[in-house]
Structures are given as structure tokens and as C-alpha cells.
mmCIF file of C-alpha atoms in Angstrom:
data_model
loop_
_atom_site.group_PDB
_atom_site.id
_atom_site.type_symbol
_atom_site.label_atom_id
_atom_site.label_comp_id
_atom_site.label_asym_id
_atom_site.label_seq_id
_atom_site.Cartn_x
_atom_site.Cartn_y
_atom_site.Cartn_z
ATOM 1 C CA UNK A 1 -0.541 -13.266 10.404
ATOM 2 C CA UNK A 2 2.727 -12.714 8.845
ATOM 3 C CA UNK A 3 3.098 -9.122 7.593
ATOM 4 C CA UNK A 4 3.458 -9.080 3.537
ATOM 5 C CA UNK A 5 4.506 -6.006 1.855
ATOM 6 C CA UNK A 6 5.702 -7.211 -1.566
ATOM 7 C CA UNK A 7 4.857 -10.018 -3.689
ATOM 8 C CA UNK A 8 4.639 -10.363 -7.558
ATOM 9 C CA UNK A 9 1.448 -12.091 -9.320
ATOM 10 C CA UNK A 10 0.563 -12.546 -12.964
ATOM 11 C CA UNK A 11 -2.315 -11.265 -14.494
ATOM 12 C CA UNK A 12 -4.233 -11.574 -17.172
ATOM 13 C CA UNK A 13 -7.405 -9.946 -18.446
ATOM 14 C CA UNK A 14 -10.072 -11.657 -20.464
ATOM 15 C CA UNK A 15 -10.108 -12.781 -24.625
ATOM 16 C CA UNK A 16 -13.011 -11.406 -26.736
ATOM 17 C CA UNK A 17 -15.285 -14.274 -27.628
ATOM 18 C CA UNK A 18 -15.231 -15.240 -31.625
ATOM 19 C CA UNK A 19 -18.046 -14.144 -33.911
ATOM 20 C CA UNK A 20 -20.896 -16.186 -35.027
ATOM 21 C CA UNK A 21 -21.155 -17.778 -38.193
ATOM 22 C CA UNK A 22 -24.642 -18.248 -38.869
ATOM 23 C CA UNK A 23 -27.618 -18.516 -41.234
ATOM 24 C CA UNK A 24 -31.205 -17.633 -40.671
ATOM 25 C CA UNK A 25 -33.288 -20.591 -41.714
ATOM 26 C CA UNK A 26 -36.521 -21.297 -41.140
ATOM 27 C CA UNK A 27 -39.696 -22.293 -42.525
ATOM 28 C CA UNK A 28 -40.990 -20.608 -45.507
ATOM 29 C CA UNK A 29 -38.024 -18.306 -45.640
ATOM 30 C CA UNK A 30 -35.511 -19.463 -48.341
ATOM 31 C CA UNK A 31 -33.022 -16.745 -48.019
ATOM 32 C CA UNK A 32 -33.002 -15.972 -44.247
ATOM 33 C CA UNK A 33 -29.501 -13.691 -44.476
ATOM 34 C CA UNK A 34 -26.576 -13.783 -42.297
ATOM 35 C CA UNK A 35 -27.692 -13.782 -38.260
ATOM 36 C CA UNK A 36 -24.420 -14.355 -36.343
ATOM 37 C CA UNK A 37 -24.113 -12.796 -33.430
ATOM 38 C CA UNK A 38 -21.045 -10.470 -31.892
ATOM 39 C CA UNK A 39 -18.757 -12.329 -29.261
ATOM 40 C CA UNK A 40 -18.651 -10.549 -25.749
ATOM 41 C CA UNK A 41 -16.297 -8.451 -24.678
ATOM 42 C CA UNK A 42 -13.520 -9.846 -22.384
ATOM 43 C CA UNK A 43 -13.257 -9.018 -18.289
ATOM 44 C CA UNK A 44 -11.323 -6.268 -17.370
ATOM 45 C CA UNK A 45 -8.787 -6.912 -14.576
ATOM 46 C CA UNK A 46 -9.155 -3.909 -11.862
ATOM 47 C CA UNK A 47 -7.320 -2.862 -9.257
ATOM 48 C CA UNK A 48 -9.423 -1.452 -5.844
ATOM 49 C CA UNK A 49 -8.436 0.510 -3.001
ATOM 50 C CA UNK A 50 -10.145 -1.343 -0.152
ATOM 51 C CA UNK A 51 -9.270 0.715 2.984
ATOM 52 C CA UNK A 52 -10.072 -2.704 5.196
ATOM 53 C CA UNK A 53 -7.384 -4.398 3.815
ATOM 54 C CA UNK A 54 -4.092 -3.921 5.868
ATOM 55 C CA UNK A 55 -1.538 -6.553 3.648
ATOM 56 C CA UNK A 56 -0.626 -8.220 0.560
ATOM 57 C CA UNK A 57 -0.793 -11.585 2.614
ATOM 58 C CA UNK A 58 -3.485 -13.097 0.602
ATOM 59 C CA UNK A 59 -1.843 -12.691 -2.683
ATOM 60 C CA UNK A 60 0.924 -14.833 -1.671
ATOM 61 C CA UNK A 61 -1.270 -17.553 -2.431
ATOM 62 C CA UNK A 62 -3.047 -16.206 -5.624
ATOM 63 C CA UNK A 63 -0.238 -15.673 -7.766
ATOM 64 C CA UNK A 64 -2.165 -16.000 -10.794
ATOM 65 C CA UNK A 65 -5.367 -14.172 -11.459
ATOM 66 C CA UNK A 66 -7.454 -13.773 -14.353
ATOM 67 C CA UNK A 67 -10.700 -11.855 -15.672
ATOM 68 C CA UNK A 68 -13.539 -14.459 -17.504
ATOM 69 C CA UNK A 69 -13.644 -14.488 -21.402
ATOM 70 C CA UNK A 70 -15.844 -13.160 -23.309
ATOM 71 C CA UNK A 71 -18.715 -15.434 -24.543
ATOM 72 C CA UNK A 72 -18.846 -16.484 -28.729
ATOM 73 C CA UNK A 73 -21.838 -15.092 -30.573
ATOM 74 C CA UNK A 74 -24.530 -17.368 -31.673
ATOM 75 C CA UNK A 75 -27.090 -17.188 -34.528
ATOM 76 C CA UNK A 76 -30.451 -15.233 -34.522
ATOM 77 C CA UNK A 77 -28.248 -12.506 -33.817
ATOM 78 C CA UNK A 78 -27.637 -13.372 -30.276
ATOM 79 C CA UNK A 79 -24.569 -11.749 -28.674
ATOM 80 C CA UNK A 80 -22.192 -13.175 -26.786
ATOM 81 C CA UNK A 81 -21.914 -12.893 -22.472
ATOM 82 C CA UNK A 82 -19.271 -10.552 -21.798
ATOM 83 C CA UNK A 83 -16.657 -11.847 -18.949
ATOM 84 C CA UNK A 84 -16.485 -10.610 -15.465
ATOM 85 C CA UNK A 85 -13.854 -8.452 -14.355
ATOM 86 C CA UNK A 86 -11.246 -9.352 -12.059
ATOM 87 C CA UNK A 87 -10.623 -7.007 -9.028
ATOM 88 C CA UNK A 88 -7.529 -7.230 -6.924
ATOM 89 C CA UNK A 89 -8.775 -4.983 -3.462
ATOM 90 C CA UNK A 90 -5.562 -3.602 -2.329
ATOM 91 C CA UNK A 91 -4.634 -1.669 0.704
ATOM 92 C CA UNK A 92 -4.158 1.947 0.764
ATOM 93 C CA UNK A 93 -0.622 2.744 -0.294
ATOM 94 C CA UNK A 94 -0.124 -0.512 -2.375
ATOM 95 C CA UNK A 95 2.321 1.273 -5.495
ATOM 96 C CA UNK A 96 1.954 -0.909 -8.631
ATOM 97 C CA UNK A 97 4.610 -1.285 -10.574
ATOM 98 C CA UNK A 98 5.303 -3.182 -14.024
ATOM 99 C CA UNK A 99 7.458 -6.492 -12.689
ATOM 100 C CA UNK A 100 9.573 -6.320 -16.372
ATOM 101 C CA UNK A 101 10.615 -3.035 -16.173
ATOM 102 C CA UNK A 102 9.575 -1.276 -12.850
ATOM 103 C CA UNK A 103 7.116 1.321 -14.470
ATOM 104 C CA UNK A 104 5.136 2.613 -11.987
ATOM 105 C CA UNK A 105 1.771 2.091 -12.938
ATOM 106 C CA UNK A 106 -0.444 2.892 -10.155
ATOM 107 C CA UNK A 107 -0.289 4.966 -6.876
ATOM 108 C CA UNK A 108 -2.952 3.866 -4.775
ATOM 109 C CA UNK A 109 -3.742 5.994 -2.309
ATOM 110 C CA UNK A 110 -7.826 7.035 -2.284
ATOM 111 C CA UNK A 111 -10.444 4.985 -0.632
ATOM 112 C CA UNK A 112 -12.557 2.901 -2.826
ATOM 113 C CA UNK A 113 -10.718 4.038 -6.214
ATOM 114 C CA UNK A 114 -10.322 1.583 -9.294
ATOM 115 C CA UNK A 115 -8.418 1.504 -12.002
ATOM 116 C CA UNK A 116 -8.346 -0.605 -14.825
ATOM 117 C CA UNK A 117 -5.158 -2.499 -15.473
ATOM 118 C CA UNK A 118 -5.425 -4.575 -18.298
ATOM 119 C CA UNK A 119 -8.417 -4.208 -20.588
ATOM 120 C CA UNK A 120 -9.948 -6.499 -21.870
ATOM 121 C CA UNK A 121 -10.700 -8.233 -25.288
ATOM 122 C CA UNK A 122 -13.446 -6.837 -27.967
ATOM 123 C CA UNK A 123 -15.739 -9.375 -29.108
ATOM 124 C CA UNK A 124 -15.745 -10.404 -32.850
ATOM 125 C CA UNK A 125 -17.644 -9.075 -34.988
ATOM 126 C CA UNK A 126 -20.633 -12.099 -36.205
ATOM 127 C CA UNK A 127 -21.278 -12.602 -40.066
ATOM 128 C CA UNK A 128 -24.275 -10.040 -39.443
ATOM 129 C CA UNK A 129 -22.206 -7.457 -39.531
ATOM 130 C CA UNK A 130 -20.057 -8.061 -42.928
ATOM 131 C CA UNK A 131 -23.719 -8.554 -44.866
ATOM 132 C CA UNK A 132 -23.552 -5.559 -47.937
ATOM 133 C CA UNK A 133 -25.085 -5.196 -51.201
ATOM 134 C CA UNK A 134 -22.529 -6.825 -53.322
ATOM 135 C CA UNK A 135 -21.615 -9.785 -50.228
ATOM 136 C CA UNK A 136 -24.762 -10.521 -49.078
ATOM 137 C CA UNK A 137 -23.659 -14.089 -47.526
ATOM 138 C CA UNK A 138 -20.614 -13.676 -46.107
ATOM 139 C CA UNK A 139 -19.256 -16.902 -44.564
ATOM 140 C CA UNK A 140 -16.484 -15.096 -42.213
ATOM 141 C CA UNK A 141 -16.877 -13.375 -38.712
ATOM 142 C CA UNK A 142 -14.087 -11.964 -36.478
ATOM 143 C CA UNK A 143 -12.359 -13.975 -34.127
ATOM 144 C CA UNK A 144 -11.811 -12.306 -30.467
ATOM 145 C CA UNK A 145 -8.880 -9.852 -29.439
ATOM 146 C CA UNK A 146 -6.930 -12.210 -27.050
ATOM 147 C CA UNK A 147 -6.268 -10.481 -23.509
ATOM 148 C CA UNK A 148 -3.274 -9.291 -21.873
ATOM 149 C CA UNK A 149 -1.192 -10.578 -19.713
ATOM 150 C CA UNK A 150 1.342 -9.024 -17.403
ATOM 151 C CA UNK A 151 3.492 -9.451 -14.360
ATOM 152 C CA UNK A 152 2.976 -6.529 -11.663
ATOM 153 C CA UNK A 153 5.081 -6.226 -8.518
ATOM 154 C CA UNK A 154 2.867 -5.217 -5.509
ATOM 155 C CA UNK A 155 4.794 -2.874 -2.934
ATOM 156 C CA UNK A 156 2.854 -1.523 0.237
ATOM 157 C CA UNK A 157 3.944 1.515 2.188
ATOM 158 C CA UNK A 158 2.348 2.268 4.897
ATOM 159 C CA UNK A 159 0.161 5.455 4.873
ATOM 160 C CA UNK A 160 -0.228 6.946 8.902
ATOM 161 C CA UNK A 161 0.198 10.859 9.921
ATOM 162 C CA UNK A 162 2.821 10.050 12.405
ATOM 163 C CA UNK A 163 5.521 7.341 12.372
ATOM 164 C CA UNK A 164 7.201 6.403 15.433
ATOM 165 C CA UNK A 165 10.947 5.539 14.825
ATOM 166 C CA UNK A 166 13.848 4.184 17.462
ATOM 167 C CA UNK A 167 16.321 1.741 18.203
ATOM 168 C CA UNK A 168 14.671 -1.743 19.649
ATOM 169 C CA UNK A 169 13.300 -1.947 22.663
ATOM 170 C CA UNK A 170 12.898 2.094 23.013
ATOM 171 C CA UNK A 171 9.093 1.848 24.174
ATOM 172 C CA UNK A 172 7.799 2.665 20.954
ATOM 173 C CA UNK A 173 5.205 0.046 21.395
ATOM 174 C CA UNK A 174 4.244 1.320 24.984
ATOM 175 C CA UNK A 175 3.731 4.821 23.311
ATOM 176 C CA UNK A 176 1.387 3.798 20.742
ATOM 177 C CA UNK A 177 -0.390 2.028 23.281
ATOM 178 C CA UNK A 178 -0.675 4.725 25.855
ATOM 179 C CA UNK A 179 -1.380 7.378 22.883
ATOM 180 C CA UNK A 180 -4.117 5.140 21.500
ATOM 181 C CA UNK A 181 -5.874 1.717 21.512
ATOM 182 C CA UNK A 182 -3.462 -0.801 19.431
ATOM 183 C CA UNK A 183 -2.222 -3.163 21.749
ATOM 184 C CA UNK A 184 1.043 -4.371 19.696
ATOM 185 C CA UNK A 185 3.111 -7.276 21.550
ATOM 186 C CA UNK A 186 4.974 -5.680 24.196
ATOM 187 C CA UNK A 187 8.159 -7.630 25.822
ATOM 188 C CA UNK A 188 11.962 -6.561 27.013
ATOM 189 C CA UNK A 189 13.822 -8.516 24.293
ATOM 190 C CA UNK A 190 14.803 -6.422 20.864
ATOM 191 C CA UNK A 191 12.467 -6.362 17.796
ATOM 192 C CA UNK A 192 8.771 -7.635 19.286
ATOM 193 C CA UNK A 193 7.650 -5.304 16.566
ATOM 194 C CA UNK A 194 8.277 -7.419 13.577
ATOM 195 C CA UNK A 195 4.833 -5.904 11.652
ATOM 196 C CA UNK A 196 4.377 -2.523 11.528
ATOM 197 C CA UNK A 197 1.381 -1.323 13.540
ATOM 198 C CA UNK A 198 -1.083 1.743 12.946
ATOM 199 C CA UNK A 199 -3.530 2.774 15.742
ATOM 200 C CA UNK A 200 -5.534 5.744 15.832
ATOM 201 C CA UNK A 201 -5.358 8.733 18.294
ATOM 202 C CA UNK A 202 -7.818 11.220 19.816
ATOM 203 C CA UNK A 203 -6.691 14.728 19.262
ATOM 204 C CA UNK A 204 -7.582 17.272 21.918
ATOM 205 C CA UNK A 205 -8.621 19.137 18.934
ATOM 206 C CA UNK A 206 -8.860 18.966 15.230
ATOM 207 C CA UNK A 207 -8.976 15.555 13.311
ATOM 208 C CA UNK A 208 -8.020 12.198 14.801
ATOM 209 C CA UNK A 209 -4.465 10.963 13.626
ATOM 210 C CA UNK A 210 -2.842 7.658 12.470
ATOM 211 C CA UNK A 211 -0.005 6.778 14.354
ATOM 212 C CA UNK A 212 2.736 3.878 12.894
ATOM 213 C CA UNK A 213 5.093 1.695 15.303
ATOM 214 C CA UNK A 214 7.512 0.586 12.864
ATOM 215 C CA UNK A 215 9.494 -2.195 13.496
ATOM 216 C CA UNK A 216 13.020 -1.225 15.226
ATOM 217 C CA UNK A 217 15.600 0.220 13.706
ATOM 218 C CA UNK A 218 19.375 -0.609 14.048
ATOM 219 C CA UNK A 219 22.772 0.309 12.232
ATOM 220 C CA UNK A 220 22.988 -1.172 8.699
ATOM 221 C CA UNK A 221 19.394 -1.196 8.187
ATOM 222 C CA UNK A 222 19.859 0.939 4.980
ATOM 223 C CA UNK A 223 21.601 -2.226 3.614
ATOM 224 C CA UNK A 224 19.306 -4.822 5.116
ATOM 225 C CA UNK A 225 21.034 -5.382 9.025
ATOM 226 C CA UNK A 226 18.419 -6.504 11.103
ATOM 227 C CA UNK A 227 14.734 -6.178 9.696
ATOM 228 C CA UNK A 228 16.304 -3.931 6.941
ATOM 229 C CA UNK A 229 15.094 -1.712 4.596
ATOM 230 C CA UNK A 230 11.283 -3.165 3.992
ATOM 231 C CA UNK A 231 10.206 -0.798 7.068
ATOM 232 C CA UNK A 232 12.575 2.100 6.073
ATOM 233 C CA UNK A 233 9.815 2.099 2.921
ATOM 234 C CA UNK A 234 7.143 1.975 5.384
ATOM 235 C CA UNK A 235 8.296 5.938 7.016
ATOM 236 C CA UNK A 236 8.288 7.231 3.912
ATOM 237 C CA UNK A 237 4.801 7.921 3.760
ATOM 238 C CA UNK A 238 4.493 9.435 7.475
ATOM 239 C CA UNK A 239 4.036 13.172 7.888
ATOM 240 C CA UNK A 240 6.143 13.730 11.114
ATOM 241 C CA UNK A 241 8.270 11.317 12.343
ATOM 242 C CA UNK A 242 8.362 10.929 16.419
ATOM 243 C CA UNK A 243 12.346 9.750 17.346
ATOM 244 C CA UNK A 244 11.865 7.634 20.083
ATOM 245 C CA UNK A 245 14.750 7.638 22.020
ATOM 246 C CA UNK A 246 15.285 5.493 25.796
ATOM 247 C CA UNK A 247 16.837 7.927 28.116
ATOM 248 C CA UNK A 248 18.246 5.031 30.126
ATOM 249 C CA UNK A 249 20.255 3.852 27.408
ATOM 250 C CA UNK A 250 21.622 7.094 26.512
ATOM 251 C CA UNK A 251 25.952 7.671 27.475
ATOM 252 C CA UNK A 252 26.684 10.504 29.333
ATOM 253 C CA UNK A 253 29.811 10.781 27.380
ATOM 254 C CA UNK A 254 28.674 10.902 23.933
ATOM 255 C CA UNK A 255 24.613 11.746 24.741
ATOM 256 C CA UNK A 256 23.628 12.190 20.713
ATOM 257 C CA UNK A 257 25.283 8.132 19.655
ATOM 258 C CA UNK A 258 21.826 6.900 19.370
ATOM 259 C CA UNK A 259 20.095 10.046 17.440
ATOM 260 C CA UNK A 260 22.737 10.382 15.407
ATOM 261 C CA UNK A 261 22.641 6.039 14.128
ATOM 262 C CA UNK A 262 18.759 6.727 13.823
ATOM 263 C CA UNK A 263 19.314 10.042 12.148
ATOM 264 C CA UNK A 264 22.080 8.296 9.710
ATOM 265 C CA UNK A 265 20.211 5.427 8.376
ATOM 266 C CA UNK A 266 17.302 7.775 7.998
ATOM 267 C CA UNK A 267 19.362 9.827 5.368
ATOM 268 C CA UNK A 268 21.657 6.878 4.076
ATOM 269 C CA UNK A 269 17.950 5.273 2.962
ATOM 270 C CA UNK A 270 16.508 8.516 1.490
ATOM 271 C CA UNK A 271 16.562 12.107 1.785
ATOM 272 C CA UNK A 272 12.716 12.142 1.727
ATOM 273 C CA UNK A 273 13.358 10.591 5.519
ATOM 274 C CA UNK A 274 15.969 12.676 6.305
ATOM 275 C CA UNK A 275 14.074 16.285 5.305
ATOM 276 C CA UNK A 276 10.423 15.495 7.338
ATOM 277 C CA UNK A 277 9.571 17.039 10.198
ATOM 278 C CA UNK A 278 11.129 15.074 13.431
ATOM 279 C CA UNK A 279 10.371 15.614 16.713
ATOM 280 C CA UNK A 280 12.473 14.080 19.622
ATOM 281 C CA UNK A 281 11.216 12.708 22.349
ATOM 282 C CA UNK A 282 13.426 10.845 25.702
ATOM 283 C CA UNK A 283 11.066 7.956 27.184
ATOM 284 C CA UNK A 284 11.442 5.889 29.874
ATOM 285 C CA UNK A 285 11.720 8.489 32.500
ATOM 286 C CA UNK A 286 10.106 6.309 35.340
ATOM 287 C CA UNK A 287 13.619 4.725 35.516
ATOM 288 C CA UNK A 288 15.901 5.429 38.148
ATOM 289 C CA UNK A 289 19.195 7.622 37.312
ATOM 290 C CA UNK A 290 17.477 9.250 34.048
ATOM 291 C CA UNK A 291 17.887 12.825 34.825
ATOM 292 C CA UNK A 292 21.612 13.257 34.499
ATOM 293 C CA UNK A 293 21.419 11.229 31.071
ATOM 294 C CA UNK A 294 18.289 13.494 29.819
ATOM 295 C CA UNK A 295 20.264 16.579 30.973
ATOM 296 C CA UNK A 296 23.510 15.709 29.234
ATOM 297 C CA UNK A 297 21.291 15.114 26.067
ATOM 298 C CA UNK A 298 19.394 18.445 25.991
ATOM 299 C CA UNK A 299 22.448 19.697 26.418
ATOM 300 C CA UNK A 300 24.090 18.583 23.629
ATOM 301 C CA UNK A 301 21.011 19.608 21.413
ATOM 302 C CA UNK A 302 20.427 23.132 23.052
ATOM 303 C CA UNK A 303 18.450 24.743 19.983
ATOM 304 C CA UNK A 304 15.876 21.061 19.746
ATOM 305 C CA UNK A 305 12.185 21.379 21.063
ATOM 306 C CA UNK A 306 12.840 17.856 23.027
ATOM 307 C CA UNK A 307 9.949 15.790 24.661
ATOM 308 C CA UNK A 308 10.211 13.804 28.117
ATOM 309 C CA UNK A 309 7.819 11.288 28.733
ATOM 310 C CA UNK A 310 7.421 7.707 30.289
ATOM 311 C CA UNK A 311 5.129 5.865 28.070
ATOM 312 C CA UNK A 312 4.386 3.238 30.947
ATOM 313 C CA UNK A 313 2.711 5.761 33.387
ATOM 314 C CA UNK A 314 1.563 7.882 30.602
ATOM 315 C CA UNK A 315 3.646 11.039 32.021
ATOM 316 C CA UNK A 316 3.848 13.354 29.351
ATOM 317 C CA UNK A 317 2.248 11.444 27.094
ATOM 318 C CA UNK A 318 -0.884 14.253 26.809
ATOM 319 C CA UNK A 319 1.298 17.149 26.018
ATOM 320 C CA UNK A 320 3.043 14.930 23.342
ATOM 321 C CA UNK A 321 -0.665 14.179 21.778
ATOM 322 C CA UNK A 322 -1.379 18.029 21.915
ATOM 323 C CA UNK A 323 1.952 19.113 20.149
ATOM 324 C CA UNK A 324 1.772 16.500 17.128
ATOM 325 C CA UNK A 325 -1.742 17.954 16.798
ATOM 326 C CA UNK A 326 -0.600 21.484 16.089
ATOM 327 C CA UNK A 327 2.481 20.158 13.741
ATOM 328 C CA UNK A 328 -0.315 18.082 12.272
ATOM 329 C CA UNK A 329 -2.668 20.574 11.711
ATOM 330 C CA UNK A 330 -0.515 23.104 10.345
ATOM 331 C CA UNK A 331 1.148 20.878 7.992
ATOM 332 C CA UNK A 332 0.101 20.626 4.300
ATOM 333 C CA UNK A 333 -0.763 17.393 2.450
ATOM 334 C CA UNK A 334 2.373 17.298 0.014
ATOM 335 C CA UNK A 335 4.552 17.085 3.284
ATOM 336 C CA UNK A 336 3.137 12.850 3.562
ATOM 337 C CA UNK A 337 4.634 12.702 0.032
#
């Protein structure tokens, strides 16, 4: 399924139904009164954090959605149905935002929250209602309000605890499959990841963790090179990011060219990217002629906590778990923000 993280739909929430104009009449009663009912209210159109959802694929399709109408009133005082509401179940970290002028109106973020969006319509009022001393046959009733209708733009950002980040083809998707059990496509050609990919990870202690591959990262992507900026949003809402970096590819010459491109576009996008937590980590240590490369690197960062692994044999891979744990557990909840 192709990954959807923005799309724009119309909505629209229901019209009151009119008033009843209406007359009691019936045998033996001459002057029944006024009996029209009230019209029911309109559907509201609600917006639903549904934690199963993982996309905004389906709304692709639905571009238009609407909430029923309220029902008219009838006579004998009956009232009118009111419509049924609308829901639109969105994935955690779906931002709603006002497509005319790019209000923010909702932040989803809590499991199985709602919020209504556009209200709907009061019924009128039926004739019943206007009956008085001085008017006591009134011949009018209220028509409906009429609903509202609006354009939102949808937005996703992924919500995880940890967000793996790297040039392509650094074994990010190895690591997320050796640290948990997403099995992401795995191949040696650039940018496999093209949707980004949570799994979940057994701590050694403390609460389990969400753990994002994001797609693959390359110069430019601040300005849209390669998969561009749509997964830069994605990092935002991390709490630590894990720089992925392949020792193999690293020059002995200039050791920090690869951090430093990551480290760039990270701050070029936003500084919220370039202020969270980061911890480095060299993979791909189960390939021959590493250890000069991985030397000439910690040397050229000789105050950086810096992680060795090989993601393919799992070496490392433990101790890697156990520290983002601690950072994890330490941390405090504004630092996802």
C-alpha cells in the first residue's frame, strides 16, 4: 500500500431539518391548536484518533464527506430524526489544519480522542412553539440552520520514541529488524525504504519502545532531493534520533562527510531536528577493512558516546537496546514535541 501522509478532503456537517407547520384536527375537536413538530438537529462531523490506523491512504478516495441532515418535524408534535455524525478515524499524529488558511485546528495525538469539527445544524423550531395568548395560530415555523462546510488539509507525522536516520542503504532496515519484529524490505540498492516503518522493541527494562526506519536521507532533502522533505516531517515527532552511519562507506580522509550531510539537512529542515538528543552509531562492522575507517571516525569525534554494531549478526545490537532504554527512560515527554 502506498504510504499517504497528506491529502485534503471537504467536509461538511449536517443542515437542521425545517419546522412543522401543522394543525391538530380531529374529531370533535374544532380548535385543535398548533402541533408542529421541531426539525432534528443536524450530524456532527468528528474527527477520531484510531490508534489502528497507520495512513491517510483511504481518504485519497473519499474526498468528500458529509454528516446526515437533520429530519423536518411533523404534526402531533412529532420531532424530527436528528442526522448521524460523520467520523473521520485518523491515525495518531494526523495535525489538522484549516486548507484556506493553514489554522491549525487539531493535534491529534491521544488514543481514542474525538473532537468535533464542524457542528452541526439546530432543528427549526415547529408552529408549536410560536403558539401565545395574543397568536394563538401561528402559520410560521423555523426553517433549519444549514451546516458547514470546510476544506481541512490532513498532515501525518509519525509518532515513535526512537527514529532511525542515515544515508541510503546504511542498514537502517537491518537494525530495526534485528532490534525488533518489523520485517521492512531489505535489498543493496538505495531507498528500499520508501514508507516509513515503526516496529516495537523489548526493553531489558522499563517500557517497550517504538522504533521508526525513515526512509533515507540524502543532500538536498531539505528542498525536496530525493524522497524530500515529507519524511524530514516524519523525525520530528521522535524522542532520540539513532544516526545510522555505514562504517564501510566512511573516507579515511575526511571521516565526519557523511554525519556532517545528515547533521546539515537535519538543521537546514528545522532546529527542532537539529536540538534532540542523537546518538551515533557505525554499522556494518562484519565487513572487512572497517576498523581503520571506525578508528579514524572516533577520532575525529573524540568527546561523542559512539556505538559499533553490525546489524546483520546482531553484534552490538543488545547494548544499543539497553542504552536507548536509559536515554528513554530518563527523558521527559515535552522532549517528543
Amino acid at each position: 500500500m502506498k504510504f499517504v501522509d497528506e491529502v485534503i478532503v471537504t467536509i461538511r456537517s449536517g443542515s437542521g431539518g425545517a419546522g412543522c407547520v401543522s394543525f391538530r384536527r380531529e374529531r370533535f375537536i374544532e380548535k385543535g391548536g398548533p402541533d408542529g413538530g421541531d426539525g432534528g438537529d443536524g450530524g456532527n462531523v468528528i474527527l477520531r484518533v484510531d490508534p489502528s490506523k497507520r495512513t491517510l491512504y483511504e481518504y485519497r478516495r473519499r474526498k468528500r464527506l458529509s454528516a446526515q441532515n437533520g429530519s423536518p418535524g411533523l404534526g402531533r408534535q412529532k420531532h424530527g430524526k436528528n442526522g448521524s455524525h460523520c467520523y473521520l478515524s485518523l491515525p495518531p499524529g494526523t495535525i489538522v489544519f484549516d486548507a484556506q488558511t493553514s489554522e491549525v485546528l487539531a493535534d491529534l495525538t491521544d488514543p481514542d480522542k474525538e473532537i468535533i469539527i464542524a457542528q452541526g445544524g439546530m432543528g427549526g423550531r415547529g408552529n408549536k412553539r410560536f403558539a401565545t395568548s395574543t397568536n394563538r395560530v401561528p402559520r410560521f415555523a423555523q426553517p433549519g440552520i444549514p451546516g458547514v462546510e470546510m476544506k481541512l488539509r490532513l498532515e501525518l507525522k509519525l509518532m515513535a520514541d526512537v527514529g532511525l536516520v542515515g544515508l541510503p542503504n546504511a542498514g537502517k532496515s537491518t537494525l530495526i529488524s534485528a532490534m525488533s519484529a518489523a520485517r521492512p524490505k531489505i535489498a543493496d540498492y538505495p531507498f528500499t525504504t520508501l514508507t516509513p516503518t515503526i516496529g516495537m522493541v523489548e526493553a531489558p527494562f522499563g517500557e517497550p519502545f517504538a522504533v521508526a526506519d525513515i526512509p533515507g536521507l540524502i543532500e538536498g532533502a531539505h528542498e525536496g532531493v530525493g524522497l524530500g522533505i515529507k519524511f524530514l516531517k516524519h523525525i520530528e515527532r521522535t524522542g532520540i534520533l539513532v544516526h545510522l552511519i555505514d562504517s564501510g562507506g566512511i573516507d579515511p580522509e575526511n571521516p565526519l562527510a557523511q554525519f556532517q550531510l545528515i547533521n546539515n539537512e537535519l538543521s537546514m529542515h528545522s532546529d527542532t531536528l537539529a536540538n534532540k538528543t542523537q546518538v551515533v552509531v557505525l554499522n556494518k562492522l562484519d565487513l572487512t577493512g572497517t576498523e581503520n575507517r571506525v578508528e579514524a571516525f572516533k577520532n575525529a569525534l573524540p568527546d561523542q558516546t559512539i556505538f559499533t554494531i553490525s546489524a546483520a549478526t546482531g553484534k552490538g545490537v543488545k547494548s544499543l537496546i539497553k542504552h536507548l532504554a536509559q536515554l528513554l527512560q530518563a527523558s521527559t515527554p515535552e522532549d517528543k514535541e
